[in-house]
XYZ file of C-alpha atoms in Angstrom:
778
model
C -31.540 -19.712 9.263
C -34.617 -18.099 9.955
C -35.166 -16.054 6.833
C -35.430 -12.223 6.888
C -39.137 -10.814 5.851
C -39.322 -7.672 3.611
C -40.955 -6.193 5.817
C -38.277 -6.395 8.385
C -36.048 -4.434 6.281
C -38.773 -1.873 5.426
C -39.364 -1.749 8.948
C -36.345 -1.897 9.858
C -35.605 0.224 7.543
C -37.636 3.008 8.298
C -37.238 2.582 11.970
C -34.024 2.900 11.758
C -34.738 6.406 9.514
C -37.283 7.716 12.231
C -34.742 6.323 14.951
C -31.625 8.814 12.889
C -34.480 12.132 13.076
C -35.198 11.074 16.423
C -32.339 11.508 18.256
C -31.529 13.893 16.128
C -34.090 16.378 17.404
C -33.941 14.494 20.905
C -29.171 15.806 20.482
C -30.227 18.868 18.866
C -33.254 20.012 21.727
C -31.012 18.482 24.322
C -28.103 20.585 23.782
C -30.481 23.336 23.385
C -31.125 23.133 26.713
C -29.211 21.536 28.186
C -27.454 24.611 27.385
C -29.881 27.582 27.425
C -30.473 26.159 31.184
C -27.084 25.235 31.617
C -26.496 29.429 30.745
C -29.345 30.962 32.929
C -27.351 28.687 35.541
C -24.989 30.659 34.911
C -25.860 33.531 35.402
C -28.100 33.354 38.613
C -24.888 31.858 39.608
C -22.844 34.998 38.348
C -25.568 37.525 39.487
C -25.384 36.258 43.170
C -21.503 36.085 43.172
C -22.015 40.345 42.104
C -24.633 40.489 43.734
C -22.750 39.254 47.215
C -20.064 41.216 45.725
C -21.292 44.289 45.759
C -22.643 44.004 49.276
C -19.628 43.883 50.991
C -18.314 46.634 48.340
C -20.894 48.342 50.975
C -19.508 47.294 53.760
C -16.486 47.677 53.408
C -17.607 51.719 52.089
C -19.197 51.796 55.338
C -16.390 50.928 57.161
C -14.378 53.140 55.794
C -16.566 56.096 56.000
C -15.963 55.315 59.748
C -13.088 56.023 59.378
C -12.925 58.987 57.944
C -15.981 60.357 59.973
C -13.625 59.474 62.977
C -10.363 61.368 60.796
C -11.850 64.572 60.752
C -13.233 64.922 64.305
C -11.564 67.896 66.131
C -11.445 64.747 69.446
C -9.012 62.559 66.979
C -7.330 65.336 65.650
C -6.143 66.415 69.274
C -6.018 63.095 70.957
C -3.651 62.576 68.510
C -1.957 66.121 68.527
C -1.123 65.500 72.299
C -5.701 65.311 74.447
C -6.178 61.656 74.027
C -8.957 62.357 76.603
C -11.048 63.859 74.554
C -10.538 60.682 71.853
C -10.482 57.677 74.897
C -14.422 59.213 75.219
C -14.998 59.767 71.895
C -14.000 55.829 71.094
C -15.862 54.640 73.989
C -19.080 56.551 72.724
C -18.220 54.827 69.235
C -18.176 51.258 70.321
C -20.611 51.446 72.263
C -22.348 52.476 69.591
C -21.114 50.493 67.123
C -22.237 46.736 67.365
C -20.666 45.335 64.477
C -16.942 46.696 66.006
C -14.625 44.721 67.401
C -12.196 47.912 68.219
C -11.212 51.840 67.943
C -8.459 53.558 67.760
C -6.035 55.497 67.176
C -2.198 55.470 66.600
C 0.527 57.525 66.470
C 3.490 58.642 64.129
C 5.139 55.455 65.744
C 2.863 52.307 65.748
C 1.294 53.012 68.333
C -1.840 53.086 70.408
C -3.058 56.672 71.373
C -6.406 56.179 72.868
C -9.651 53.064 71.531
C -11.193 50.084 72.629
C -12.612 46.785 72.170
C -16.390 45.492 72.611
C -14.819 44.180 75.393
C -14.947 47.657 76.648
C -10.598 47.423 77.420
C -8.513 50.104 77.162
C -6.278 50.529 74.124
C -4.582 52.895 74.785
C 0.015 52.072 74.876
C -0.187 49.088 72.715
C 2.479 48.781 69.720
C 0.860 48.101 66.153
C 4.629 49.764 63.738
C 4.683 46.458 62.824
C 1.122 45.724 60.929
C 0.642 46.749 57.289
C -2.079 48.528 57.826
C 0.150 51.581 60.003
C 2.722 51.394 57.203
C 0.489 51.770 54.649
C -0.677 55.237 56.423
C 2.750 56.328 57.763
C 3.810 55.318 53.893
C 1.422 58.266 53.370
C -1.119 56.629 51.775
C -4.723 58.031 53.157
C -7.043 55.004 53.546
C -6.151 51.551 54.391
C -8.168 48.236 53.494
C -6.039 45.299 54.660
C -6.463 42.238 52.302
C -6.183 38.569 55.283
C -9.101 39.178 57.728
C -7.188 38.210 61.459
C -8.834 36.030 64.654
C -9.734 38.472 67.814
C -7.740 37.263 70.588
C -10.820 36.143 71.927
C -10.530 33.741 68.785
C -13.843 32.878 68.086
C -14.549 35.834 65.814
C -12.727 37.283 62.754
C -12.090 41.045 62.154
C -10.250 42.857 59.784
C -9.054 46.685 59.523
C -9.981 49.915 57.689
C -7.042 52.711 58.731
C -7.610 56.337 58.036
C -4.573 58.540 57.669
C -5.528 61.250 60.249
C -4.176 65.278 59.749
C -4.069 68.899 61.689
C -5.494 71.759 60.323
C -2.091 72.729 58.881
C -2.090 69.251 56.440
C -0.001 67.785 58.716
C 0.099 64.178 59.636
C -0.311 63.269 62.787
C -1.429 59.405 63.102
C -3.638 57.524 61.829
C -7.650 56.337 63.069
C -8.942 52.303 62.984
C -11.576 51.047 62.370
C -11.826 46.986 63.174
C -15.063 45.578 61.672
C -16.512 42.264 62.464
C -16.668 39.945 59.470
C -18.468 37.578 61.634
C -21.069 40.015 61.073
C -20.751 40.762 57.763
C -20.810 36.728 56.747
C -23.324 35.838 59.098
C -25.925 38.341 56.945
C -24.739 37.444 53.859
C -22.521 35.173 53.482
C -23.897 31.704 55.283
C -27.504 32.681 54.400
C -26.784 32.206 50.601
C -27.655 29.280 49.108
C -27.244 27.848 45.269
C -30.335 24.373 44.884
C -29.735 22.072 47.749
C -26.159 21.856 47.212
C -24.349 25.364 46.286
C -23.029 27.351 48.331
C -20.605 30.935 48.775
C -17.633 31.542 50.225
C -14.778 34.129 50.161
C -10.743 33.847 49.301
C -8.343 36.939 49.902
C -5.862 37.130 47.441
C -3.752 34.736 48.870
C -6.061 31.125 47.824
C -7.072 31.185 52.316
C -10.751 31.264 52.891
C -11.575 33.331 55.035
C -15.993 33.360 54.991
C -17.697 29.336 54.255
C -21.043 29.171 53.799
C -21.087 25.106 54.838
C -17.963 24.236 56.272
C -16.687 26.591 59.567
C -13.507 24.256 59.374
C -11.700 25.328 56.222
C -11.903 28.741 57.666
C -8.211 31.766 57.646
C -6.819 27.794 56.000
C -4.426 27.894 52.896
C -6.367 26.658 49.784
C -4.717 27.866 46.995
C -2.756 24.595 45.273
C -6.499 23.951 45.453
C -7.327 23.910 42.261
C -10.743 25.504 42.990
C -8.819 28.277 44.708
C -6.351 28.440 42.225
C -9.016 28.881 39.093
C -11.032 32.037 40.881
C -7.566 33.671 41.751
C -6.747 33.427 37.879
C -9.586 34.197 36.394
C -11.529 36.607 38.791
C -13.938 37.366 37.434
C -17.552 35.275 35.995
C -17.624 30.938 35.475
C -15.406 28.536 36.146
C -15.864 24.700 36.832
C -14.064 21.835 38.686
C -13.976 19.320 40.448
C -14.079 19.041 44.395
C -14.160 15.301 45.944
C -15.039 13.340 42.898
C -17.704 15.620 42.037
C -18.482 17.808 39.177
C -18.980 21.863 40.744
C -19.723 25.054 38.997
C -18.427 28.974 40.311
C -19.244 31.965 40.052
C -16.072 34.649 40.276
C -16.979 38.621 41.618
C -13.724 40.474 42.619
C -13.331 42.778 45.726
C -12.252 46.095 44.282
C -10.440 47.566 47.519
C -9.835 44.694 49.363
C -8.669 42.051 46.563
C -10.863 39.413 48.006
C -12.670 37.053 44.988
C -16.632 36.319 46.102
C -17.395 32.686 45.033
C -20.409 31.214 44.738
C -20.435 27.600 43.595
C -23.538 24.804 42.599
C -23.477 21.331 42.372
C -23.305 21.084 38.321
C -25.265 17.682 38.076
C -28.725 20.055 39.921
C -28.254 22.216 37.797
C -28.275 20.748 34.675
C -31.353 19.077 36.579
C -34.282 20.243 34.348
C -32.407 19.914 31.536
C -31.375 16.095 32.290
C -35.129 15.732 32.895
C -36.374 17.223 29.538
C -34.178 15.233 27.650
C -35.741 12.407 29.288
C -38.982 13.630 28.390
C -38.113 13.710 24.336
C -36.516 10.153 25.129
C -39.803 8.895 25.615
C -42.065 10.309 23.260
C -38.566 9.857 21.062
C -39.672 6.093 21.645
C -42.906 6.147 21.693
C -43.859 8.142 17.977
C -40.784 5.698 16.929
C -43.292 2.318 17.906
C -46.581 3.909 16.705
C -44.703 4.808 13.339
C -42.965 1.044 12.819
C -46.456 -0.564 14.522
C -47.634 1.231 11.422
C -45.699 1.078 9.207
C -45.291 -3.008 9.808
C -48.665 -3.112 9.776
C -50.086 -0.916 6.362
C -46.593 -3.287 4.824
C -49.082 -6.552 5.186
C -52.234 -5.334 4.641
C -50.870 -3.944 1.412
C -47.886 -5.722 -0.383
C -46.457 -8.674 2.236
C -49.926 -10.424 2.292
C -50.528 -9.635 -1.725
C -47.399 -10.941 -1.830
C -47.138 -13.897 -0.287
C -50.158 -14.723 -2.396
C -48.172 -14.481 -5.178
C -45.181 -16.755 -4.254
C -47.432 -19.136 -3.158
C -48.720 -19.244 -7.090
C -45.009 -19.060 -7.981
C -44.037 -22.065 -5.748
C -47.247 -24.160 -6.618
C -46.289 -23.455 -10.326
C -42.583 -23.800 -10.008
C -43.975 -28.077 -8.803
C -46.014 -28.145 -11.685
C -49.605 -27.650 -10.787
C -49.884 -25.879 -13.842
C -53.589 -25.258 -13.046
C -53.587 -23.771 -9.897
C -54.960 -20.449 -9.802
C -53.512 -16.811 -8.009
C -56.333 -15.758 -5.737
C -55.646 -13.023 -2.709
C -57.158 -8.957 -3.279
C -54.439 -7.016 -4.946
C -54.071 -2.792 -5.302
C -52.272 -0.020 -7.316
C -49.259 -1.490 -8.339
C -49.296 -4.698 -7.557
C -52.981 -5.224 -8.837
C -50.823 -4.299 -11.897
C -48.295 -7.376 -11.033
C -51.256 -9.744 -10.085
C -52.762 -9.739 -13.357
C -48.978 -9.569 -15.202
C -47.802 -12.853 -12.879
C -51.185 -14.651 -14.164
C -50.826 -13.934 -18.814
C -47.246 -15.247 -17.948
C -48.011 -18.391 -16.345
C -51.383 -19.281 -18.970
C -47.554 -18.463 -21.700
C -45.668 -21.139 -19.389
C -48.487 -23.517 -19.556
C -48.436 -23.195 -23.377
C -44.203 -23.493 -24.133
C -44.371 -25.900 -21.748
C -47.143 -28.106 -22.944
C -45.800 -27.566 -27.152
C -42.276 -28.519 -24.981
C -43.275 -31.726 -22.983
C -45.650 -32.853 -26.924
C -42.149 -32.120 -29.095
C -40.443 -34.409 -26.206
C -43.548 -37.073 -26.136
C -43.567 -37.471 -29.567
C -39.475 -38.627 -30.011
C -39.524 -42.061 -30.919
C -36.185 -42.863 -30.570
C -33.834 -43.333 -27.193
C -33.870 -39.739 -26.213
C -32.914 -38.895 -22.889
C -31.929 -34.964 -21.464
C -28.993 -34.739 -18.938
C -29.372 -31.486 -16.602
C -25.818 -28.953 -16.085
C -24.895 -31.572 -12.904
C -25.036 -34.276 -14.424
C -27.758 -35.396 -14.045
C -31.354 -37.336 -15.836
C -33.460 -34.222 -16.368
C -36.316 -36.384 -18.191
C -36.115 -39.933 -20.930
C -37.946 -41.419 -22.367
C -39.380 -45.821 -22.108
C -37.104 -46.100 -25.208
C -34.273 -45.503 -23.656
C -35.068 -47.743 -20.597
C -36.350 -50.189 -23.530
C -32.454 -50.503 -25.176
C -30.575 -50.996 -22.286
C -32.738 -52.760 -20.299
C -32.550 -49.937 -16.882
C -34.106 -51.603 -13.957
C -35.542 -48.114 -14.175
C -38.617 -46.045 -15.076
C -38.983 -42.684 -15.931
C -39.943 -41.053 -12.727
C -37.473 -43.115 -10.696
C -34.686 -42.155 -13.419
C -34.940 -39.219 -12.580
C -31.907 -36.862 -10.398
C -29.622 -39.546 -10.769
C -26.489 -39.336 -12.402
C -26.026 -40.914 -15.968
C -22.761 -42.926 -13.973
C -25.733 -44.759 -11.679
C -27.553 -44.786 -14.099
C -26.562 -46.416 -17.054
C -24.373 -48.477 -15.291
C -24.134 -48.817 -11.923
C -21.486 -46.227 -10.728
C -22.183 -43.185 -10.487
C -18.546 -41.316 -10.469
C -18.419 -42.750 -14.189
C -17.789 -39.654 -16.904
C -20.743 -40.841 -19.183
C -20.366 -39.091 -22.812
C -23.271 -36.573 -21.969
C -21.003 -35.380 -18.719
C -17.819 -34.766 -21.738
C -19.818 -32.487 -23.757
C -21.036 -30.345 -21.405
C -17.294 -30.052 -19.505
C -16.421 -29.536 -23.124
C -19.124 -27.719 -24.228
C -19.823 -29.161 -27.411
C -21.817 -31.970 -28.990
C -19.471 -35.315 -29.475
C -19.984 -38.336 -31.099
C -19.483 -42.204 -30.083
C -19.364 -45.362 -30.923
C -19.368 -47.877 -28.539
C -20.065 -51.264 -26.813
C -22.802 -51.421 -23.562
C -23.234 -54.553 -22.276
C -26.875 -54.433 -20.325
C -27.350 -55.754 -16.971
C -29.485 -58.991 -18.390
C -25.874 -59.521 -20.444
C -27.299 -58.775 -23.562
C -24.010 -56.590 -25.853
C -25.422 -53.206 -28.283
C -23.490 -51.687 -29.997
C -24.514 -47.893 -30.242
C -23.976 -44.508 -32.441
C -24.356 -41.739 -29.389
C -24.814 -38.880 -30.004
C -25.221 -35.896 -27.513
C -25.754 -32.244 -28.451
C -26.180 -29.061 -26.177
C -29.239 -26.799 -26.070
C -29.312 -23.301 -24.367
C -31.866 -20.995 -22.629
C -32.502 -17.620 -24.851
C -30.377 -15.817 -22.890
C -27.042 -18.936 -23.497
C -27.372 -19.965 -19.716
C -26.493 -23.732 -20.846
C -30.236 -26.039 -19.942
C -28.514 -29.092 -20.308
C -27.497 -32.005 -22.624
C -29.480 -34.164 -25.871
C -28.541 -37.566 -26.062
C -29.808 -39.671 -28.659
C -28.757 -43.843 -29.336
C -29.374 -46.207 -32.541
C -28.740 -49.643 -31.931
C -26.739 -51.584 -34.560
C -25.960 -54.318 -32.794
C -27.964 -55.850 -35.933
C -26.092 -54.441 -38.874
C -23.097 -54.729 -36.728
C -22.846 -58.772 -36.455
C -23.402 -58.924 -40.446
C -20.865 -56.475 -41.554
C -18.494 -58.138 -39.037
C -19.893 -61.984 -40.448
C -18.700 -60.392 -44.136
C -15.846 -59.227 -43.210
C -14.517 -62.253 -41.752
C -14.904 -64.106 -44.472
C -13.789 -61.227 -46.542
C -10.285 -60.901 -44.973
C -9.667 -65.372 -44.025
C -10.342 -65.394 -48.852
C -7.818 -61.762 -48.497
C -5.363 -63.364 -46.851
C -5.237 -67.347 -48.430
C -5.149 -64.984 -51.579
C -2.019 -62.810 -50.417
C -0.189 -65.464 -48.797
C -0.129 -67.666 -52.212
C 0.046 -64.345 -54.298
C 3.087 -63.785 -51.976
C 4.753 -67.396 -52.293
C 4.229 -67.754 -56.080
C 6.078 -64.081 -55.394
C 8.971 -65.084 -53.372
C 9.438 -68.446 -55.782
C 9.655 -66.689 -59.313
C 11.947 -64.396 -57.841
C 13.496 -66.587 -55.888
C 14.499 -69.052 -59.853
C 15.009 -65.624 -61.580
C 17.386 -65.020 -59.015
C 18.854 -68.705 -58.683
C 19.818 -68.430 -62.730
C 21.451 -65.513 -62.578
C 23.679 -66.640 -59.619
C 24.284 -69.945 -61.355
C 25.474 -67.682 -64.053
C 27.270 -66.124 -62.023
C 28.596 -68.589 -60.451
C 29.450 -69.984 -63.249
C 31.291 -66.456 -64.789
C 32.951 -66.155 -61.169
C 34.528 -69.385 -61.248
C 35.789 -68.518 -64.761
C 37.342 -65.523 -63.427
C 38.720 -67.821 -60.021
C 41.843 -69.247 -61.844
C 42.789 -65.614 -62.155
C 43.071 -64.221 -58.393
C 44.094 -66.901 -57.082
C 47.779 -66.650 -59.193
C 47.250 -62.888 -58.472
C 47.375 -64.268 -54.877
C 50.466 -66.104 -54.492
C 52.223 -62.662 -55.942
C 49.944 -60.887 -53.442
C 50.892 -62.718 -51.039
C 54.299 -61.928 -51.525
C 54.384 -58.694 -51.408
C 52.260 -58.890 -47.840
C 55.304 -60.853 -46.229
C 57.757 -58.196 -47.472
C 54.845 -55.501 -45.799
C 54.901 -57.541 -42.407
C 58.701 -57.906 -41.818
C 58.610 -53.674 -41.600
C 55.831 -53.636 -40.290
C 57.485 -56.415 -37.276
C 60.809 -53.351 -37.497
C 58.577 -50.041 -36.896
C 56.863 -52.181 -33.422
C 59.495 -52.718 -32.081
C 60.777 -48.415 -32.242
C 57.268 -47.517 -31.245
C 58.001 -49.903 -27.798
C 60.284 -47.877 -27.250
C 58.907 -44.604 -27.690
C 56.477 -46.189 -24.761
C 58.407 -46.277 -22.422
C 59.574 -42.315 -22.929
C 56.415 -41.482 -23.226
C 54.887 -43.411 -19.945
C 57.897 -41.916 -17.032
C 56.808 -38.524 -18.888
C 53.264 -38.150 -18.511
C 54.507 -40.305 -14.204
C 56.723 -36.706 -13.053
C 52.761 -34.825 -15.000
C 50.431 -37.605 -12.688
C 53.541 -36.452 -9.587
C 53.339 -32.251 -10.592
C 49.438 -32.512 -10.450
C 49.653 -33.983 -7.176
C 51.443 -30.757 -5.935
C 49.443 -28.021 -7.352
C 45.768 -30.164 -5.554
C 47.514 -29.808 -2.159
C 48.441 -26.203 -3.129
C 45.299 -25.604 -4.215
C 43.248 -27.402 -1.838
C 44.747 -25.282 0.910
C 44.214 -21.810 -0.737
C 39.944 -23.227 -0.074
C 39.916 -23.790 3.328
C 41.559 -20.339 3.403
C 38.946 -19.124 1.342
C 36.731 -20.693 3.666
C 38.042 -19.486 7.179
C 37.739 -16.155 5.328
C 34.149 -15.635 5.034
C 33.352 -17.130 7.906
C 34.975 -14.058 9.649
C 33.127 -11.502 7.605
C 30.063 -13.778 8.213
C 30.749 -12.662 11.570
C 31.321 -9.141 10.904
C 28.205 -9.165 8.792
C 26.192 -10.206 11.636
C 28.214 -7.746 14.522
C 27.212 -5.138 11.745
C 23.930 -5.984 11.687
C 23.902 -6.252 15.608
C 25.218 -2.979 15.811
C 22.488 -1.849 13.411
C 19.486 -3.258 16.397
C 21.037 -1.067 18.611
C 20.736 2.106 16.683
C 17.744 1.708 16.251
C 17.021 1.430 19.388
C 18.954 4.415 19.765
C 17.154 5.529 17.744
C 13.766 5.129 18.715
C 14.566 6.637 22.308
C 15.720 9.509 20.408
C 11.668 9.896 18.602
C 10.694 9.584 22.518
C 12.805 12.060 23.934
C 11.237 13.983 21.550
C 7.873 13.235 21.507
C 8.035 14.150 25.739
C 9.673 17.439 25.117
C 7.317 18.882 22.674
C 5.004 17.333 24.694
C 7.006 19.258 27.493
C 6.488 21.680 25.883
C 3.439 21.949 25.822
C 2.021 21.858 29.572
C 4.780 25.068 29.928
C 2.312 26.609 27.425
C -0.621 25.392 29.512
C 1.665 26.527 32.824
C 1.707 30.501 31.206
C 4.980 32.138 33.049
C 5.426 29.590 36.113
C 6.049 26.854 32.941
C 8.251 29.273 30.449
C 11.895 28.468 31.890
C 10.606 24.515 32.139
C 9.391 24.845 28.082
C 13.168 26.444 27.636
C 14.216 23.232 29.114
C 12.313 21.710 27.208
C 13.176 22.623 23.841
C 16.928 22.121 24.157
C 15.851 18.819 25.404
C 13.912 18.366 21.720
C 16.620 20.316 20.004
C 19.377 17.237 21.589
C 16.432 14.599 20.644
C 16.444 15.480 17.162
C 20.456 15.942 16.367
C 20.289 12.124 18.213
C 18.066 11.424 15.232
C 20.118 13.291 12.926
C 23.469 11.132 14.124
C 22.081 8.145 14.590
C 20.407 8.178 10.792
C 24.157 8.698 9.817
C 25.718 6.493 12.126
C 22.738 3.456 10.633
C 23.443 4.227 6.695
C 27.213 3.684 7.586
C 25.891 0.784 9.331
C 24.300 0.055 6.394
C 27.267 0.866 4.174
C 29.892 -1.343 6.401
C 26.452 -4.063 6.102
C 26.420 -3.856 2.759
C 29.684 -4.910 1.503
C 29.696 -7.075 4.105
C 27.426 -8.856 2.963
C 28.904 -8.572 -1.110
C 32.743 -9.250 0.628
C 30.991 -12.573 1.507
C 29.770 -13.133 -1.439
C 32.333 -13.232 -3.196
C 34.480 -14.669 -0.768
C 31.626 -17.340 -1.683
C 31.900 -17.590 -4.761
C 35.622 -17.018 -4.588
C 35.451 -20.406 -2.574
C 33.949 -22.270 -5.376
C 36.055 -21.685 -8.165
C 38.729 -22.641 -5.594
C 36.349 -25.630 -5.463
C 36.595 -25.522 -8.792
C 40.196 -25.770 -9.252
C 40.072 -29.097 -7.478
C 38.092 -30.983 -8.769
C 39.844 -29.997 -11.925
C 43.358 -30.632 -11.156
C 42.353 -34.154 -9.515
C 40.505 -34.400 -13.150
C 44.192 -34.118 -14.593
C 45.839 -36.183 -11.769
C 43.193 -38.525 -12.563
C 43.377 -38.593 -16.867
C 47.949 -38.481 -16.305
C 47.716 -41.561 -14.287
C 45.470 -43.018 -16.930
C 47.805 -42.052 -20.115
C 50.729 -43.801 -17.802
C 47.969 -46.568 -17.711
C 47.514 -46.130 -22.185
C 50.890 -45.553 -23.021
C 51.912 -49.082 -20.159
C 49.673 -50.581 -22.568
C 49.827 -49.337 -25.834
C 53.625 -49.955 -25.847
C 52.766 -54.237 -25.250
C 49.989 -54.018 -27.515
C 52.922 -52.770 -30.251
C 55.135 -55.599 -28.477
C 52.309 -57.366 -29.815
C 52.130 -56.218 -32.339
C 55.546 -57.687 -33.436
C 55.247 -60.997 -32.121
C 51.713 -60.544 -34.766
C 54.438 -60.233 -37.824
C 56.062 -62.001 -37.109
C 54.058 -65.567 -36.710
C 51.660 -63.638 -40.048
C 54.399 -63.701 -41.778
C 54.370 -67.402 -40.836
C 51.129 -67.578 -42.416
C 51.464 -66.253 -45.653
C 52.994 -69.529 -46.585
C 49.729 -71.760 -45.626
C 48.087 -69.436 -47.892
C 49.861 -69.798 -50.382
C 48.934 -73.984 -49.896
C 45.081 -72.285 -49.451
C 45.952 -71.687 -53.024
C 46.232 -74.861 -54.324
C 43.660 -76.445 -53.142
C 41.020 -73.572 -53.893
C 42.194 -74.213 -57.282
C 40.351 -78.188 -57.112
C 36.811 -76.564 -55.239
C 36.410 -74.521 -58.646
C 36.489 -77.143 -60.518
C 33.828 -79.426 -58.896
C 31.859 -75.858 -58.901
C 31.300 -75.392 -62.030
C 30.286 -78.915 -62.307
C 27.218 -77.960 -59.123
C 26.465 -75.325 -61.654
C 25.088 -77.620 -64.520
C 23.752 -79.195 -61.794
C 21.282 -76.145 -60.319
C 20.239 -75.101 -63.955
C 17.971 -77.477 -64.038
C 16.056 -77.669 -60.767
C 15.567 -73.807 -61.938
C 13.788 -74.882 -64.809
C 11.477 -76.926 -62.849
C 10.941 -74.291 -59.931
C 9.393 -72.012 -62.764
C 7.425 -74.068 -63.581
C 5.430 -74.946 -60.514
C 5.806 -71.206 -59.746
C 3.335 -70.425 -62.744
C 0.848 -73.997 -61.651
C 0.366 -71.129 -58.070
C -0.333 -68.179 -60.610
C -2.816 -69.456 -62.545
C -5.023 -70.744 -59.044
C -4.777 -66.748 -57.063
C -6.757 -65.646 -59.434
C -9.413 -68.347 -59.896
C -8.904 -67.212 -55.759
C -9.912 -63.624 -56.369
C -12.889 -64.207 -58.832
C -14.293 -65.843 -55.690
C -14.085 -63.377 -53.346
C -15.359 -60.848 -55.998
C -18.535 -62.855 -56.414
C -18.841 -62.692 -52.350
C -18.835 -58.581 -51.533
C -20.779 -59.082 -54.834
C -23.614 -60.834 -52.633
C -23.154 -59.149 -49.169
């Protein structure tokens, strides 16, 4: 795995900081410029829409001025008063003079055209216009009426709208009205179609119903109802200002200006991406400049770090690596500036001090004459002197032994735990006497001492081991101890023999005396025994009689125990039936608990449905609030649905708590039934044990009866035996006489044995004196 360098870290850190600053700056500038550019474009768009709206207002005012001028002319008034010839001539002159009008005519109070002409010089007199809104408006008392819709002329290729003015007589009485029909195409061709904003922006005009009455780009949309489209809804909702919308997958901006007299909406649209192109280009340029600045800063910092820090630090690293490898003669070279110069001086001083300390430590180790080694915390040899290798007959050198485990070096088994490893694990020094078999076949008796040593911070550095060869001393000691052991063993055995002989002689003498006394008492005892045998015979007869009565009582007890065993069998059957019923009831309670859990699951589903319903009702209320008045009724329904969902949640919670109570009750009942079944099972077992015990009692009572009968028979036999005892007593008297003669001979043998014991004690004293002399010599 590749190591990460300090230069990389510092460069990345600086790059990150610079990048963050550039990103923040670019984001701020681009956002600010984007906002400013967007506002400027929106203002320009709004100004174009407003300017077009004002132009349209002027155009409508011109049409209204024409209508007003006609309404005040005497010829027009006379035509409505009953002289249509005069107004007819006037209208012909006007239609000839104003080519931007499609028709000019007057109508009476019934909506009939009195006189007038269209652009094709057709006489319009006699036409019925009573169903037109502008006629109805004038007849309803309005002085000036503008149609809010644009319509097609009879030719089909000309769009017109109507401005009607009330005509009154000299007395102020309403006579009818005059209507002028400007050609809408003339206005749109001159003031709407040429308008462009950028390369994709254009103008359009909507009437109050959302119908397109002018479009600077797509003539196929003319007179189409677009009230359902997003842009039309936005325009009709805002009336004034700038808004954005989506059209055919592209984001658009639209400025809206309202025409007051007709309610028409002049809309100026533009492609949003085109509007913000300048800001986007500026942001791209800022990003490019930021990347270049970042690259320059990172490169400069990387070069400065490499020359001022990394190269000197690399030299320090190589120097430290050489010293670590044991090359204490290495020198620190390179150019060091600023703080690194002080670092170089300190490193050189540190290495000089290390040389001094290491030289002192190496001198101490080399000067140790005894077998010694140092083991690291991981159990491997760090240092070993030649005395250890020579003592233990090791096939290694001090250099080749380094890095091997003590088990591998001393025993050829890397997994074996040695005293040094036990010392490191125990955390304290240890001592041990052991026999070591070298690889050359020698057996050494060694005393090994281990101790731990630490650095100045208390960190464990390793374990120091010392070996002391006690093989010669131990062999001499063992020989002396073996001789002493043999002598001591012989003396101890002789002492024991002498003591036993003396004790036996004393005991034998005492027993001879006791035997003599016993022989005298034996005769008297025999007489007493004869009287006791007579009494024993009488007692045996009483025992035989009592044994017969006891046999009868045992027979009655056996019959009673048989009846008890039958009752216990019936009790066992009843308890077994109760246990079976309890087990069935426990199974039923388990099914009830499972069904209650199923109901709880269903109630959880109902609760989730209520939560979703509540969330949907809340979302519906939010959407209804966005829709305004149009969604007010839907908001009421959504609120009722939400309340119903909340009631459902509360009811579900109550039912869930009830189900939980049922589940807990069912669970407790099931647990208690299980305990009851266990108690019934215990009762069944006890009843079965009682039956078994009664059966054993019956058996024992029968056996007791047999024993009692046997006792009676034995008593009769004992009565006969006492007669034989009397005969044996007579024989004992003869044997007592013979024993007295034998005791006299035993007394002589005891005296000879005592003399032999004294001779043996003298011999033991001489052996002990010889043992003391041997110990003094050793």
